[in-house]
Structure formats: structure tokens, C-alpha cells
Coordinates of C-alpha atoms and ligand atoms in Angstrom, one line a residue:
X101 CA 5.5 -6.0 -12.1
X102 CA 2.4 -3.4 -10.7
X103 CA -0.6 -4.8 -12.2
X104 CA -3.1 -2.3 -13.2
X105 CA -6.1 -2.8 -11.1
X106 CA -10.0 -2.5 -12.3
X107 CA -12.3 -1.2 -9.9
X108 CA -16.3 -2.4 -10.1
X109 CA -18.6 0.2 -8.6
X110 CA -22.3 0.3 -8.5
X111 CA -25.3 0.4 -6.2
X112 CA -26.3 -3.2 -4.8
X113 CA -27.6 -5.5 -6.6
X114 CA -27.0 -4.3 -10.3
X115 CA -24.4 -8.0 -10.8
X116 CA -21.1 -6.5 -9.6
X117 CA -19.8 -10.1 -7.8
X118 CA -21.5 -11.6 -10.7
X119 CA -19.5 -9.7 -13.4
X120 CA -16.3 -9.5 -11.3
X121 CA -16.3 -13.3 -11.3
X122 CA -17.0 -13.9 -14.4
X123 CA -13.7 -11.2 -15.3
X124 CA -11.7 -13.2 -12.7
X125 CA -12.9 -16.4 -14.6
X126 CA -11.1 -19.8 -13.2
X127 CA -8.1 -18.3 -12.0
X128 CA -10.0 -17.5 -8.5
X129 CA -10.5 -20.9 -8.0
X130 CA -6.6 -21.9 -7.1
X131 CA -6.7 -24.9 -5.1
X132 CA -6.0 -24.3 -1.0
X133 CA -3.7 -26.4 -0.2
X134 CA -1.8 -24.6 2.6
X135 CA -3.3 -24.3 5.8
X136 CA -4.2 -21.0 7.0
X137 CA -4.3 -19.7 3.2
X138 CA -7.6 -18.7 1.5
X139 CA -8.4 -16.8 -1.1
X140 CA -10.2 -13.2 -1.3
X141 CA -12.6 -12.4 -3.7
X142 CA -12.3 -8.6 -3.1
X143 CA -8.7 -8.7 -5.2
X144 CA -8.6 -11.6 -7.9
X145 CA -6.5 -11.6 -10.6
X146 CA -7.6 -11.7 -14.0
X147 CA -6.2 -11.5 -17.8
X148 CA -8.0 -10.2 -20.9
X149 CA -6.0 -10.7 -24.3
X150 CA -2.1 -10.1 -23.4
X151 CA -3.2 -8.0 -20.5
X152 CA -3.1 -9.2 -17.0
X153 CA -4.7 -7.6 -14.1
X154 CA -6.2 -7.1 -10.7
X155 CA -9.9 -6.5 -10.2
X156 CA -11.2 -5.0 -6.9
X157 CA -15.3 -5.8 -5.8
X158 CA -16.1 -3.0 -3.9
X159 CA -19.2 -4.5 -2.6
X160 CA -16.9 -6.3 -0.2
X161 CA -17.0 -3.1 1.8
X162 CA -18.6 -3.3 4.6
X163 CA -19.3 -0.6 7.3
X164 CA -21.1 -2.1 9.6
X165 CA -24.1 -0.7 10.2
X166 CA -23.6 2.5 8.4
X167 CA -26.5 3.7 6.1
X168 CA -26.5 2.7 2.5
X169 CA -25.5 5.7 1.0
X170 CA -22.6 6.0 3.4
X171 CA -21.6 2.8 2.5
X172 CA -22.2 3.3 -1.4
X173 CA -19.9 6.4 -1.1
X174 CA -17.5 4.8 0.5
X175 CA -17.1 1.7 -2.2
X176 CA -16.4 4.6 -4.7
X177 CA -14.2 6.4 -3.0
X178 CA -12.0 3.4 -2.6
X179 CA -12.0 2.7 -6.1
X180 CA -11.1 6.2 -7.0
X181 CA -8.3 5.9 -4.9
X182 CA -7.1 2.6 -5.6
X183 CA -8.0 1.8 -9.2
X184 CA -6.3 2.7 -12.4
X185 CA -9.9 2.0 -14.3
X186 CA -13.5 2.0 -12.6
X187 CA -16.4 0.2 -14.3
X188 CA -19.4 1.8 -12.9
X189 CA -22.2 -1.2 -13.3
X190 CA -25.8 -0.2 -13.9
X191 CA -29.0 -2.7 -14.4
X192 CA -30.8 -2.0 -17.8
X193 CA -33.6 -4.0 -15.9
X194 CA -34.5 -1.2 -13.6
X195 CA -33.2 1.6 -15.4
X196 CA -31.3 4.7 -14.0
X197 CA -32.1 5.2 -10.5
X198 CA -31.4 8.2 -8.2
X199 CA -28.5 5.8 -6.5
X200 CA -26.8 5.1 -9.7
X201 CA -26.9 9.3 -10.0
X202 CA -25.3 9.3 -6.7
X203 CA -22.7 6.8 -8.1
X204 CA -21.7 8.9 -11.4
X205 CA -21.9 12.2 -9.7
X206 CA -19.3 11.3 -7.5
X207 CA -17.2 9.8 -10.1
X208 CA -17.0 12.9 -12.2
X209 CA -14.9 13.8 -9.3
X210 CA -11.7 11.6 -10.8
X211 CA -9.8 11.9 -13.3
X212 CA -9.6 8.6 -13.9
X213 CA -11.3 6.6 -16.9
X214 CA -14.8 5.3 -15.9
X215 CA -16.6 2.4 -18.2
X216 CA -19.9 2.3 -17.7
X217 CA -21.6 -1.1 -18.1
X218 CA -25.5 -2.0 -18.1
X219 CA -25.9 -5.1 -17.0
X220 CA -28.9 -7.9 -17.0
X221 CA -29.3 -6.5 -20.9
X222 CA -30.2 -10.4 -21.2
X223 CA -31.3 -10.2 -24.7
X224 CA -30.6 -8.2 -27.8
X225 CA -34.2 -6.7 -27.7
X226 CA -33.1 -4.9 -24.8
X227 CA -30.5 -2.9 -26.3
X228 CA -33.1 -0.4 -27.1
X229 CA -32.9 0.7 -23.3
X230 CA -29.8 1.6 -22.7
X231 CA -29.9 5.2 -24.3
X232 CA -31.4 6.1 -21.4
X233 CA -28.4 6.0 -19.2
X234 CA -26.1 8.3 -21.4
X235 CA -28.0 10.9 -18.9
X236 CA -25.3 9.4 -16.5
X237 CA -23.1 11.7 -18.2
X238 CA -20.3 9.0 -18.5
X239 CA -19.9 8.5 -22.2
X240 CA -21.2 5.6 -24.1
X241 CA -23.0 2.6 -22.0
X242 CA -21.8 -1.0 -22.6
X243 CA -24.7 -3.5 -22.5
X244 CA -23.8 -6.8 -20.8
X245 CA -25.1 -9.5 -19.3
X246 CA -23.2 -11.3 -16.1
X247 CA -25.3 -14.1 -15.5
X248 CA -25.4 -14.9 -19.5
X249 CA -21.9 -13.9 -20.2
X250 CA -22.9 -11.3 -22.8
X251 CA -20.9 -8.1 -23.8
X252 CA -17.8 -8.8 -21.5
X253 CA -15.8 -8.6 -24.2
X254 CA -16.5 -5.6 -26.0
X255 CA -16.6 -4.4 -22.4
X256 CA -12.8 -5.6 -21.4
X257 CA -11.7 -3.8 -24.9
X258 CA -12.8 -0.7 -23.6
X259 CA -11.5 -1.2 -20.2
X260 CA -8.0 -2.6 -21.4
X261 CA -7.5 0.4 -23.7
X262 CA -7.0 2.6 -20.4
X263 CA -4.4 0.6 -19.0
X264 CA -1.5 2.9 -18.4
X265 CA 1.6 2.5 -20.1
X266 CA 3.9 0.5 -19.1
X267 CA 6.6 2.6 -20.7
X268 CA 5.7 4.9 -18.4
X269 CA 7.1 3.0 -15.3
X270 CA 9.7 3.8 -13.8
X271 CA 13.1 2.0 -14.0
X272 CA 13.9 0.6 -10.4
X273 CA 17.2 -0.8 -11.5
X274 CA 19.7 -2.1 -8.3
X275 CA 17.0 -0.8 -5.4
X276 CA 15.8 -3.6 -3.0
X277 CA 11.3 -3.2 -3.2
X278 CA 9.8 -3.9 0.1
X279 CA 6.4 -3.2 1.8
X280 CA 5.3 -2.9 5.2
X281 CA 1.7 -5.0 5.4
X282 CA -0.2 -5.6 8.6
X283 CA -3.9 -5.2 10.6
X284 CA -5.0 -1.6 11.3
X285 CA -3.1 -0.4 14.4
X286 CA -0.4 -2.4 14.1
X287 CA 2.3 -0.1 14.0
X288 CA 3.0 0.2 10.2
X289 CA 2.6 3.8 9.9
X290 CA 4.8 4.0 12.7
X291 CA 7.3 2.1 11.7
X292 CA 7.9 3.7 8.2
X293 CA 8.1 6.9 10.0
X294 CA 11.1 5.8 11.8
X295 CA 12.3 4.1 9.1
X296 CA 12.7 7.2 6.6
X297 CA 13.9 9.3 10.3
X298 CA 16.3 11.6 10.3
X299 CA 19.4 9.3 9.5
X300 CA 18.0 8.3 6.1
X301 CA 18.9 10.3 3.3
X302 CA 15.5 10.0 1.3
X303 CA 16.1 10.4 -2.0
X304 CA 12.7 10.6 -3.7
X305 CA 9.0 10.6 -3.2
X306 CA 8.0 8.6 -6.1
X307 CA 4.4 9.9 -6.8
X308 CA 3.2 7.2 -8.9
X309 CA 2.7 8.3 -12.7
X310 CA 0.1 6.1 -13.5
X311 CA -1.6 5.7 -10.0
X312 CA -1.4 7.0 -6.2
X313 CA 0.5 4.9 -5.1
X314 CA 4.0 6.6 -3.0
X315 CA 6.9 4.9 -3.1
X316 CA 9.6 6.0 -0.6
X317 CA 13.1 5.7 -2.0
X318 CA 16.3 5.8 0.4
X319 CA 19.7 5.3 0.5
X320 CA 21.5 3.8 3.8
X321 CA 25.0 5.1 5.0
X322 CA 26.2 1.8 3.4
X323 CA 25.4 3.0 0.0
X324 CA 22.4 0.3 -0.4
X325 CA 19.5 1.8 -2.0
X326 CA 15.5 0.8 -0.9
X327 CA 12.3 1.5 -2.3
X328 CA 9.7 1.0 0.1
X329 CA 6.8 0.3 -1.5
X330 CA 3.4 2.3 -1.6
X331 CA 4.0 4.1 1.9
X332 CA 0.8 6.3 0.9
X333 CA -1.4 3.7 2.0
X334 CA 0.5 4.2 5.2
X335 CA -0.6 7.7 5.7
X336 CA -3.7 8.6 7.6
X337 CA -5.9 9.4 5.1
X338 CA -9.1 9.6 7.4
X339 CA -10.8 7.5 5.2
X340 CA -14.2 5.7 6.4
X341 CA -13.2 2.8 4.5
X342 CA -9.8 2.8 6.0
X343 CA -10.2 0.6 9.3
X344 CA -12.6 -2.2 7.5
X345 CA -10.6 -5.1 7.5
X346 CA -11.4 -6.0 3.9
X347 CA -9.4 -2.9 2.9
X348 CA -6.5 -3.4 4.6
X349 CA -6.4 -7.2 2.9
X350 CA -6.7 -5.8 -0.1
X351 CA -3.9 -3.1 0.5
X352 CA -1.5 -6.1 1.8
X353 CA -2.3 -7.4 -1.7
X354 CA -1.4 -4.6 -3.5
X355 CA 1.9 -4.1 -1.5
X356 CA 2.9 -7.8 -2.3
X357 CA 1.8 -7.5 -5.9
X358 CA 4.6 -5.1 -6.4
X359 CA 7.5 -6.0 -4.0
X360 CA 10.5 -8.7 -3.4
X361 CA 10.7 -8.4 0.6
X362 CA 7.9 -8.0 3.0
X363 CA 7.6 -7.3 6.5
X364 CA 4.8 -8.5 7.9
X365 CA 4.2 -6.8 11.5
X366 CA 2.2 -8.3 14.3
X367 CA 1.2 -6.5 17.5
X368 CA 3.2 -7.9 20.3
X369 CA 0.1 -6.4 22.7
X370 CA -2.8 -7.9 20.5
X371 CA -1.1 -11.0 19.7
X372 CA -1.6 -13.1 16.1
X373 CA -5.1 -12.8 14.7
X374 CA -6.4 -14.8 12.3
X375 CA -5.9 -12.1 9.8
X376 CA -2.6 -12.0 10.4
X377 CA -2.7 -15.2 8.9
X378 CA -4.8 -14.7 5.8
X379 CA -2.4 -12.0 4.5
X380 CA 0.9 -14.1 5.5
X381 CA -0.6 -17.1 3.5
X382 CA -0.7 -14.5 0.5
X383 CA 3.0 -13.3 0.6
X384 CA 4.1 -17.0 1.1
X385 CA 1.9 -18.3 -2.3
X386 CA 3.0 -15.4 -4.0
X387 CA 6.7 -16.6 -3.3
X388 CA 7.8 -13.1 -1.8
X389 CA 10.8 -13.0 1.0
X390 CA 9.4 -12.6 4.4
X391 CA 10.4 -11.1 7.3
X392 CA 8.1 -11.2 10.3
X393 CA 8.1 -7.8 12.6
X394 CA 6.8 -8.2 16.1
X395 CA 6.4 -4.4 17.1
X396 CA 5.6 -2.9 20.2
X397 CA 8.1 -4.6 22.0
X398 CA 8.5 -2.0 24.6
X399 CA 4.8 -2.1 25.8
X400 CA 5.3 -6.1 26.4
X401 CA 6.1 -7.2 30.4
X402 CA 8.9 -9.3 29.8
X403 CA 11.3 -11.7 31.3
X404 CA 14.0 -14.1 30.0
X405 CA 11.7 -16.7 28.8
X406 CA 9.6 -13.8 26.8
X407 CA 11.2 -13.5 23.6
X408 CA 11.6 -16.8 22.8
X409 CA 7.7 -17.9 24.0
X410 CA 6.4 -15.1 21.3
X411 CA 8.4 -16.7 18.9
X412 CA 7.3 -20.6 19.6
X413 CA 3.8 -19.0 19.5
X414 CA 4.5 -17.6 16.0
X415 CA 6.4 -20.6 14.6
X416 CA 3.1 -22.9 15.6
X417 CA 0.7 -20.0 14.2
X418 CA 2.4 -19.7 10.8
X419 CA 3.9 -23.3 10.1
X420 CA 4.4 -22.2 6.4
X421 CA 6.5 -19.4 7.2
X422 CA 9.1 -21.8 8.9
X423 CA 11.8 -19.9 6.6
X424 CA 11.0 -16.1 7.7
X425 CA 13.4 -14.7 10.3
X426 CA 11.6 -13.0 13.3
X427 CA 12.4 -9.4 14.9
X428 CA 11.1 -7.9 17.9
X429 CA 11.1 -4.2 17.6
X430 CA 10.1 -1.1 18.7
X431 CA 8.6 2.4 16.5
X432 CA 8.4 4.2 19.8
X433 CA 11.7 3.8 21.4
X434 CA 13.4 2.9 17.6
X435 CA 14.7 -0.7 19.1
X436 CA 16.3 -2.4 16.5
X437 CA 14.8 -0.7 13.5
X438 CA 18.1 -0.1 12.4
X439 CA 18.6 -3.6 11.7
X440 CA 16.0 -3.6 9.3
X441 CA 17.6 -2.7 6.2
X442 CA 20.3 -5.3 6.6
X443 CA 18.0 -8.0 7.3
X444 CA 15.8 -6.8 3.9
X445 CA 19.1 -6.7 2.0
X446 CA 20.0 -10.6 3.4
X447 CA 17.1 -12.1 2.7
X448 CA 17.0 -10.4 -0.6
X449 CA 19.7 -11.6 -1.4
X450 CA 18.4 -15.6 -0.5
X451 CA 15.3 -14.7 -2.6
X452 CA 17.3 -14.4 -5.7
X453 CA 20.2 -16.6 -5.2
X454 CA 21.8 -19.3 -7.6
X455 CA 22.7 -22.1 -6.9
X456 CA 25.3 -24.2 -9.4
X457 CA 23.6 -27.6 -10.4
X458 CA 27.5 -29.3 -9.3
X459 CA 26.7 -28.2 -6.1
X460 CA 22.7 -28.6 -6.0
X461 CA 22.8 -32.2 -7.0
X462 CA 26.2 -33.0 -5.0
X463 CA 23.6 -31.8 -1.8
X464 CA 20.9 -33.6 -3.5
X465 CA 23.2 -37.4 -3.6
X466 CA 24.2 -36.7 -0.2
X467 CA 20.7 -36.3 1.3
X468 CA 19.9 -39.5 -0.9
X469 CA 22.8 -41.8 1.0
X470 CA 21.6 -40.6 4.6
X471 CA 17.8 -41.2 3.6
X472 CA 16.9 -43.3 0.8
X473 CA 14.5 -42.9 -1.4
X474 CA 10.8 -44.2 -0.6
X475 CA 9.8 -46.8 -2.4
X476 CA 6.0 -48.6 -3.1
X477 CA 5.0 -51.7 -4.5
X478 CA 8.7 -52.6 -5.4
X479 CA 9.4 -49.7 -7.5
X480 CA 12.1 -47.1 -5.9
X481 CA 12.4 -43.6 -6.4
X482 CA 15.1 -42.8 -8.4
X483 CA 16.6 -39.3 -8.6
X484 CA 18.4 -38.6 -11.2
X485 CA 19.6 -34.7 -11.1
X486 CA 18.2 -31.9 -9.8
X487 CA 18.8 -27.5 -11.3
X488 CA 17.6 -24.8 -10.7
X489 CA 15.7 -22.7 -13.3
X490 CA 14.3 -19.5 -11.2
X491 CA 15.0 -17.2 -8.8
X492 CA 12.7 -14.8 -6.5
X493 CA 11.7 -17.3 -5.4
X494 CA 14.4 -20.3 -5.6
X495 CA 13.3 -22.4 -8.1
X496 CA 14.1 -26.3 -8.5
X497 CA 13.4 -29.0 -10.7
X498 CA 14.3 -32.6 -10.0
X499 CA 14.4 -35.2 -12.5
X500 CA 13.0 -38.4 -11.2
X501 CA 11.8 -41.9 -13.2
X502 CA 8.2 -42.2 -11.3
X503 CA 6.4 -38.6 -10.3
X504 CA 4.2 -40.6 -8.2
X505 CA 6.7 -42.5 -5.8
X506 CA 7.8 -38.9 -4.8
X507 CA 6.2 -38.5 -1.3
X508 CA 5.5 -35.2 0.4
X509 CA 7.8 -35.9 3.5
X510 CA 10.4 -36.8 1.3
X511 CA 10.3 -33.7 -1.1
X512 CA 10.4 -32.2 2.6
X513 CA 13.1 -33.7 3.1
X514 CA 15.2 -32.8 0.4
X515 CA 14.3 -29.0 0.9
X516 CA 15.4 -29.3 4.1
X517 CA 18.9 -30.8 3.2
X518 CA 19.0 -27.9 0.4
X519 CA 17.9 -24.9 2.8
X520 CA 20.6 -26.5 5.3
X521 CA 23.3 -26.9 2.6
X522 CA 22.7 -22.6 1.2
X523 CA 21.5 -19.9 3.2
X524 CA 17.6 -19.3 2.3
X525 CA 16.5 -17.4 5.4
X526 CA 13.7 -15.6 4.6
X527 CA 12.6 -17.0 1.2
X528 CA 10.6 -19.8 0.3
X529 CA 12.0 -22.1 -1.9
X530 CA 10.1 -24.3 -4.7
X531 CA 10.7 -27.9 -6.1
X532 CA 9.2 -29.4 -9.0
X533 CA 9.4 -33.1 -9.3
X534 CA 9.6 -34.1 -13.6
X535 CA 9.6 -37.3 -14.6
X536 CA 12.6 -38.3 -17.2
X537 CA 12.0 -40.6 -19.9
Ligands
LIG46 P1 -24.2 -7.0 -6.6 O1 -25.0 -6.7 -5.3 O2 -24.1 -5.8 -7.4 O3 -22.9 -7.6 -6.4 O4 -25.1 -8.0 -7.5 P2 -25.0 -9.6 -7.7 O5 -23.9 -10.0 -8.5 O6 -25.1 -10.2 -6.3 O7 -26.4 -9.8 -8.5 C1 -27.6 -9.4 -8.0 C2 -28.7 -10.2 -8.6 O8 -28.8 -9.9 -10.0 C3 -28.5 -11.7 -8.5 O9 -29.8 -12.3 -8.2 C4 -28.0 -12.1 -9.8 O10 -28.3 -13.4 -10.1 C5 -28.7 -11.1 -10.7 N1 -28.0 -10.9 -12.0 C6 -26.6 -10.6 -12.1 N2 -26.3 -10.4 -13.4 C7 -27.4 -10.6 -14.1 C8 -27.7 -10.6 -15.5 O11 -26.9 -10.4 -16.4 N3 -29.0 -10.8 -15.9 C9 -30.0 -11.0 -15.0 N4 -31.2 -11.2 -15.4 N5 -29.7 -11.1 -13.7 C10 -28.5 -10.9 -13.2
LIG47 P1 -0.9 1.3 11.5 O1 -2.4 1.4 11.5 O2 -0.5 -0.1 11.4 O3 -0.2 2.2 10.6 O4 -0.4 1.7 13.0 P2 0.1 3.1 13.6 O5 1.5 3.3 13.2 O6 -0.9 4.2 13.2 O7 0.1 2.8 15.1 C1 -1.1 2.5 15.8 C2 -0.9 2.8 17.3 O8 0.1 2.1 17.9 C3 -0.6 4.3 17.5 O9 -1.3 4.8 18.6 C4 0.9 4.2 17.8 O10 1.4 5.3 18.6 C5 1.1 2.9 18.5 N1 2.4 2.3 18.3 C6 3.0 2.1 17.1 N2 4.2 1.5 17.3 C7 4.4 1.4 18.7 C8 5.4 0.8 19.5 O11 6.4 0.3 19.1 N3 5.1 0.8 20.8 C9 4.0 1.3 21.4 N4 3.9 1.2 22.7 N5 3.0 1.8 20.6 C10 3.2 1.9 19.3

């Protein structure tokens, strides 16, 4: 499921957005049709031969008003820490620069593979040039061109052939994955603290074989087993790059990339920020299991009304998360942590729940004699049966005669009959409308 991730580094202006959307290619361009979800360039999937996976921009730092350099050292540091391949990106137009030497010099530092690519090599003539930047001292250059499309290839072979292997992973058989994902300052850190606290029998610190990643493994007194995922990128790491809010996007990514069940925690004292949003709308596309967190619940002035204001706020904020249970807790006082694990368990168990197609379409006729199906222009929708063909998440496909006379409401509708008929809390559910012949 972890999808090795390709870092692009390299001093402004060389092409790294150009190249890096050119890798992405049309996948990046999914179209937004939820409100409240948009997409990220900084972490866009991509696929090269049989290989899928993610590509970070580093450019997409940004420090504020830090000097260059700062900022340069920064965008490489994250990619050492984060990627499982860098491609350092050079310009064969200007030639090596001292910046680019600051670039490699700290990239001899890893021990992760580095590619490095010279890019805006526009033409074959200018092939000759790129000797010069084996002074880099980072093995052969690739010449490439972003803006002509030239060389990506040869340059994605390399880059591919570092991918680590997947044989490698580890087995997580039977053990529930869930991340923690949330702003800076949220809690998080907090939170997983308490979490793995002394009543937890922690059964292994994971370190990742193939990346940094830490995944926390623990068994409950009830004998279920968890792996929460990537709590390294929890940890204070004192970081520069760590409170930009493009990093923490990108780490939320991450996180969902390789669990089932996310809790997405929200500062009861800050409120919902449009952040907040952005990541949510990410775990919802991605058809993960959500469980919102409001934390800091002891620092909130409450009365009776309280609880339930904080949660009509939420349900307006986050109208596509209809489905995710809510939970007001506390990392400082511990206030209904211990109800995590059980709710992670339950609406794991929704996200990969089967439904029998008796049952599914006996729900599915019912709905259709309370409500019947829209017509236009004469012609009536007409379902004929309804399965389901995948789990995490739900997956349903109903068989109708016209695709087209299916309206939004009523697909609506019908989810709603289903997610009333089967417990789906916390998961979101998918139907695909077919025509039969
Ligand atoms: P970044 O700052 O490293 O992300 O660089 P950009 O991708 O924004 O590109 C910087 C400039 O270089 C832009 O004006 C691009 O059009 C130009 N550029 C990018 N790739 C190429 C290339 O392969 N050949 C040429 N001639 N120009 C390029
Ligand atoms: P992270 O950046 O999301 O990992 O957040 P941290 O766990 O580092 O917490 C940020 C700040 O919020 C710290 O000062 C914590 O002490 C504080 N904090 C975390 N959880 C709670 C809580 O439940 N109640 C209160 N009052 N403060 C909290």
C-alpha cells in the first residue's frame, strides 16, 4: 500500500514544477467535484511503467521571509527525510552554480539514492555540456528537457530502479492501520503520547526498512492489535520546515496513503480552519474511514448546549464527512482517549464490510416502493439489481436501463436507505450506476 515517494530538489528556477508536472502527467488534473476538496501540487501521484508513486515539489516550501539559502536547505532536508529517491535538478543552460554545490553537498549527507538531472538540455547539441556537472560529485548526469519533454524517460528508469523492495515490507496481517493527521499544534503529538501510555502494551517500534517512517504497534487488553501509522512525523523533530503548513499537508497525505482509519483532530480552542478542510477532503476522496477528534476539550468554557453547537458547527463545515463519528477529547486530562481504539476497530470494521446482494437489493426494492424512481421525458428509471464488488471503502454497483435518468438526489437517496439499512459509521460508501443491456 506505501507508495515510494520521489523527492525533486534544486535551486529556483532550474524547471522543478515544470518536470514534476510533467512526471505527475494528467493524473493531477482529477476533477473537483466535492466542495471543500482541492488538490495539492506539492504530493501528486504518478506512475512510470508498472510502478506507481508519489512525487514531492519541494519548491512548495515556503519560509516566509527566510533567506534563500535557508529556504534552499530546508527543501533538501525535507526530501532527505521524506523521500525514498531525490532527483536533484540542475539547468545545463546556466551551468553548475555555487547554489547547486550547496544543493549536492548537503545531499552527500544521505544515504539515500540521488538522480541528478540537467534540465533545459533543449537540444541534442547541448549534450556536450553536461560533463561539466559530474563535478557535482553525484554520479552520472541525466540530460532532460521539462518544457520539451526530453529525457524523462531514461530519467524515470533510473529513478524507478531505486524503488525499494516491496518484498521487503512488512507483513501487517490482522492489525487495524490508522494515522493521526491534523494542523500544527493541534494536539497530535499529544494525543499519540497518551495513546501508547502506560496501559498499552507496545509491541514494536517499527523503524521503517525502506524509509523513516515509525510505525507504533500495540496491543489492547482486549487482544485487538493496532498499528498506528508513521508516529515519527509526530515527534518534535525541530525542523524549520516543520510548522509550514505545506508540510504538514503533505504529511497528512502520507499518513492516508498508507492507512484504513484516520483521525482527523481539530482544535476545540482554534476552531475549523480552512485547512482543516483541505486535508479532510483528501481522506474522504481517498475513501479512508474517518473519525473526527475534537481535542482540547478541557480548555473549552462549556455548558449543556456546548457539545452539541461544536458538532452542528462541524457537520456544516464538513458536509462530505456526514458519515464520520465525532469525539471530544482530551490529551491533557486523558478524557475519553480510551474510547479510541474501539471506535477505530468499529468503523474498521464498516470500512470493510459485506453486504449479501439478497439483502442489498431487498434494501434497494424497498427504497424503490417508498420513492419511485425519477423519471424525464417519459422514460423511468428502472433499477434492476444492485452488488457489491469492493470493500475499504463499500463498493456498489447498480444495474439500471438509462445511466442518465439516474439523478444525483436520487443516488442520494438510495445511499441513504443503504447506510440506514447496515451500519457504515465512519466510512464512506461508493455507488456506481451501469447501464444493462
Ligand atoms: P523551479 O523554480 O525550479 O520550479 O522552475 P520552473 O519549473 O518554474 O521553471 C523556471 C523557468 O525555466 C520557467 O520559465 C520555465 O519555463 C523554464 N524551463 C523549465 N524547463 C525548461 C526546459 O526544459 N527548457 C527551457 N528552455 N526552459 C525551461
Ligand atoms: P501537534 O503539533 O498537533 O503534535 O500538537 P502537540 O501535541 O505538540 O500540542 C500542541 C500544544 O497543545 C501543546 O502545547 C500541548 O501541550 C497542547 N495540548 C495538546 N493537547 C491538549 C489538550 O487536550 N488540552 C490542552 N489544554 N492543551 C493541549
Amino acid at each position: 500500500m506505501a507508495a515510494p515517494v520521489v523527492a525533486i530538489v534544486g535551486r529556483p528556477n532550474v524547471g522543478k514544477s515544470t518536470i514534476f508536472n510533467r512526471m505527475a502527467g494528467e493524473r493531477i488534473a482529477i476533477v473537483e467535484d466535492q466542495p471543500g476538496v482541492t488538490r495539492d501540487r506539492l504530493y501528486a501521484p504518478a506512475e512510470w511503467l508498472n510502478y506507481e508513486f508519489r512525487m514531492i515539489d519541494t519548491g512548495g516550501i515556503e519560509l516566509g521571509d527566510a533567506p534563500f539559502l535557508a529556504e534552499i536547505r530546508a527543501q533538501v532536508e525535507l526530501a532527505i527525510d521524506e523521500a525514498d529517491v531525490i532527483v536533484m535538478i540542475t539547468s545545463g543552460r546556466e551551468g553548475v552554480t555555487s547554489a547547486d554545490e550547496v544543493v549536492a553537498k548537503m545531499l552527500y549527507k544521505t544515504d539515500k539514492p540521488v538522480v541528478l538531472a540537467i534540465n533545459k538540455v533543449d537540444n541534442p547539441e547541448m549534450r556536450q555540456d553536461i560533463y561539466d556537472f559530474y563535478s557535482l560529485g553525484l554520479g552520472d548526469p541525466f540530460p532532460v528537457s521539462g518544457s520539451h519533454g526530453l529525457g524523462l524517460g531514461d530519467l524515470l528508469d533510473e529513478v524507478v530502479k531505486h524503488f525499494p523492495d516491496e518484498a521487503a515490507e512488512q507483513e501487517d496481517e490482522g492489525a487495524i492501520k490508522f494515522s493521526i493527521i491534523g494542523r500544527p499544534n493541534v494536539g497530535k503529538s499529544s494525543i499519540v503520547n497518551a495513546m501508547l501510555g502506560e496501559d498499552r502494551v507496545i509491541v514494536s517500534s517499527i523503524e521503517g526498512t525502506t524509509r523513516d517512517a515509525i510505525d507504533s504497534r500495540f496491543v489492547t487488553p482486549e487482544g485487538d492489535e493496532f498499528i498506528m501509522v508513521d508516529t515519527a512525523g509526530m515527534r518534535k523533530r525541530g525542523k524549520v520546515y516543520e510548522n509550514t503548513e505545506k508540510y504538514s499537508v503533505m504529511r497528512a497525505l502520507k499518513a492516508i496513503d498508507n492507512s484504513n482509519v484516520i483521525l482527523m483532530v481539530i482544535d476545540a480552542e482554534a476552531g475549523i480552519r480552512e485547512q482543516d478542510k483541505h486535508v479532510a477532503g483528501f481522506a474522504h476522496e481517498a475513501g479512508r474511514a474517518m473519525i473526527i477528534v475534537v481535542n482540547k476539550w478541557d480548555a473549552v468554557e462549556k455548558d449543556d448546549h456546548t457539545m452539541k453547537e461544536f458538532e452542528d458547527l462541524i457537520r456544516s463545515e464538513f458536509k462530505f464527512l456526514d458519515y464520520a463519528p465525532i469525539t471530544f477529547v482530551s490529551a491533557k486530562t486523558g478524557q475519553r482517549l480510551d474510547r479510541l481504539p474501539q471506535l477505530v476497530k468499529d468503523v474498521d470494521n464498516n470500512h470493510r464490510k459485506r453486504i449479501s446482494s439478497s439483502t442489498l437489493n431487498d434494501v434497494i426494492m424497498d427504497a424503490i416502493a417508498i420513492n419511485p424512481t425519477p423519471s424525464d421525458n417519459g422514460r423511468r428509471l428502472r433499477v434492476y439489481y444492485a452488488t457489491q464488488v469492493a470493500i475499504q471503502p463499500p463498493t456498489f454497483v447498480i444495474f439500471v436501463n438509462d445511466v442518465e435518468l439516474m439523478h444525483f438526489s436520487y443516488e442520494r437517496f438510495l445511499e441513504n436507505k443503504i447506510r440506514e439499512a447496515f451500519d457504515f459509521t465512519g466510512t464512506p460508501i461508493k455507488l456506481i450506476v451501469r447501464a444493462r443491456k
